Amino acid sequence: MNSFYPVPGHTHVSVLVPRARKPGAPPRPDEQPSLSPLVRVALDATFGIRQVADLRNHQFAAVVRAHVGARQRRGLQKGPVTILSSHASDTGEFCGTATCGEEVYGWVGSVKNGKLESFRVL
């Protein structure tokens, strides 16, 4: 819908008003992808709650174990991790935020065929 409004110093200004959209029904809880427990284990290992050896080969890719081990060796803050937010897609990708102590960290990962293929704490 175009409407013309007088504006001082201009002949006409055309305003485009978008049509109102009807909100879709929110997905049912059983349709929403849930956070993989593998992500929780990887976060615990990253912050020293678990050992890297707890990350089994058939559930965690080598790059995930390497990243978690590197984070542990860097001597970053250790302690309990609280997940603040998590978002999952139908394709098996996850992202979110977590706290350890006073610090807030972002994390991303992807799960394929029951295996955590990639995982990073930012």
Short mmCIF file of C-alpha atoms in Angstrom, two decimals:
data_model
loop_
_atom_site.label_atom_id
_atom_site.label_comp_id
_atom_site.label_asym_id
_atom_site.label_seq_id
_atom_site.Cartn_x
_atom_site.Cartn_y
_atom_site.Cartn_z
CA MET A 1 0.00 0.00 0.00
CA ASN A 2 1.50 3.32 -1.07
CA SER A 3 0.64 6.48 0.80
CA PHE A 4 1.88 9.99 0.11
CA TYR A 5 2.63 12.31 3.00
CA PRO A 6 3.70 15.95 2.73
CA VAL A 7 7.17 16.60 4.11
CA PRO A 8 8.52 20.17 4.34
CA GLY A 9 11.11 20.76 1.62
CA HIS A 10 10.06 17.74 -0.44
CA THR A 11 7.30 17.34 -2.98
CA HIS A 12 6.15 13.84 -1.99
CA VAL A 13 7.42 11.00 0.11
CA SER A 14 6.19 7.53 -0.72
CA VAL A 15 5.77 5.26 2.28
CA LEU A 16 5.56 1.54 1.70
CA VAL A 17 3.65 -0.23 4.45
CA PRO A 18 4.20 -4.00 4.56
CA ARG A 19 1.22 -6.27 4.89
CA ALA A 20 0.64 -7.69 8.32
CA ARG A 21 1.77 -11.28 8.68
CA LYS A 22 -0.05 -13.85 10.69
CA PRO A 23 2.28 -15.47 13.20
CA GLY A 24 2.78 -19.16 12.62
CA ALA A 25 2.07 -21.69 15.29
CA PRO A 26 5.14 -22.35 17.45
CA PRO A 27 6.59 -25.82 17.01
CA ARG A 28 5.44 -28.37 19.54
CA PRO A 29 8.04 -29.33 22.16
CA ASP A 30 8.33 -32.84 20.74
CA GLU A 31 9.19 -31.36 17.30
CA GLN A 32 12.00 -29.11 18.55
CA PRO A 33 15.49 -30.57 18.35
CA SER A 34 16.96 -30.99 21.82
CA LEU A 35 20.47 -30.34 23.05
CA SER A 36 22.67 -33.36 22.56
CA PRO A 37 24.10 -34.84 25.77
CA LEU A 38 27.42 -35.03 23.90
CA VAL A 39 27.59 -31.23 24.00
CA ARG A 40 27.21 -31.27 27.79
CA VAL A 41 30.02 -33.83 28.12
CA ALA A 42 32.27 -31.78 25.81
CA LEU A 43 31.61 -28.60 27.82
CA ASP A 44 32.39 -30.39 31.08
CA ALA A 45 35.64 -31.71 29.63
CA THR A 46 36.59 -28.31 28.23
CA PHE A 47 36.36 -26.75 31.68
CA GLY A 48 38.12 -29.57 33.54
CA ILE A 49 35.13 -31.34 35.09
CA ARG A 50 35.90 -34.45 32.99
CA GLN A 51 39.10 -35.82 31.54
CA VAL A 52 39.75 -35.78 27.79
CA ALA A 53 40.00 -39.59 28.01
CA ASP A 54 36.28 -39.63 28.83
CA LEU A 55 35.59 -38.50 25.25
CA ARG A 56 35.24 -41.83 23.46
CA ASN A 57 36.37 -42.26 19.86
CA HIS A 58 33.00 -43.53 18.66
CA GLN A 59 31.15 -40.50 20.09
CA PHE A 60 33.64 -37.64 19.63
CA ALA A 61 35.67 -36.80 16.52
CA ALA A 62 39.44 -36.41 16.82
CA VAL A 63 39.20 -32.64 16.20
CA VAL A 64 36.80 -32.31 19.14
CA ARG A 65 39.13 -34.21 21.47
CA ALA A 66 42.08 -32.12 20.25
CA HIS A 67 40.24 -28.83 20.86
CA VAL A 68 39.11 -29.89 24.34
CA GLY A 69 42.63 -31.07 25.23
CA ALA A 70 44.14 -27.81 24.00
CA ARG A 71 41.69 -25.77 26.09
CA GLN A 72 42.57 -27.83 29.17
CA ARG A 73 46.32 -27.41 28.60
CA ARG A 74 45.97 -23.64 28.26
CA GLY A 75 45.01 -23.55 31.93
CA LEU A 76 41.77 -21.68 31.47
CA GLN A 77 39.29 -21.36 34.27
CA LYS A 78 38.14 -24.69 35.63
CA GLY A 79 34.88 -25.38 37.37
CA PRO A 80 31.23 -26.19 36.94
CA VAL A 81 29.62 -25.07 33.70
CA THR A 82 26.11 -23.65 33.47
CA ILE A 83 24.45 -23.55 30.05
CA LEU A 84 22.70 -20.19 29.66
CA SER A 85 21.25 -20.71 26.21
CA SER A 86 21.28 -23.36 23.53
CA HIS A 87 19.90 -23.43 20.03
CA ALA A 88 19.63 -26.47 17.80
CA SER A 89 18.82 -26.86 14.14
CA ASP A 90 17.30 -29.80 12.33
CA THR A 91 20.66 -30.38 10.63
CA GLY A 92 22.36 -31.30 13.91
CA GLU A 93 24.11 -27.98 14.49
CA PHE A 94 24.11 -26.46 17.96
CA CYS A 95 25.21 -23.14 19.42
CA GLY A 96 24.80 -21.36 22.70
CA THR A 97 26.38 -19.70 25.69
CA ALA A 98 27.66 -21.07 28.97
CA THR A 99 29.22 -19.67 32.12
CA CYS A 100 32.13 -20.89 34.17
CA GLY A 101 32.69 -18.74 37.22
CA GLU A 102 32.18 -15.11 36.23
CA GLU A 103 33.03 -15.59 32.53
CA VAL A 104 30.54 -16.17 29.72
CA TYR A 105 31.62 -18.30 26.75
CA GLY A 106 30.02 -19.04 23.41
CA TRP A 107 30.11 -22.51 21.92
CA VAL A 108 29.20 -24.18 18.62
CA GLY A 109 29.11 -27.77 17.49
CA SER A 110 27.55 -30.28 15.15
CA VAL A 111 26.35 -33.83 15.66
CA LYS A 112 26.08 -36.37 12.83
CA ASN A 113 24.98 -39.96 13.26
CA GLY A 114 25.28 -39.78 17.05
CA LYS A 115 28.86 -38.43 16.96
CA LEU A 116 30.02 -34.93 17.89
CA GLU A 117 31.84 -34.03 14.67
CA SER A 118 32.84 -30.48 15.54
CA PHE A 119 32.90 -28.44 18.73
CA ARG A 120 34.45 -25.11 19.67
CA VAL A 121 34.34 -22.94 22.76
CA LEU A 122 34.80 -19.32 21.77
#
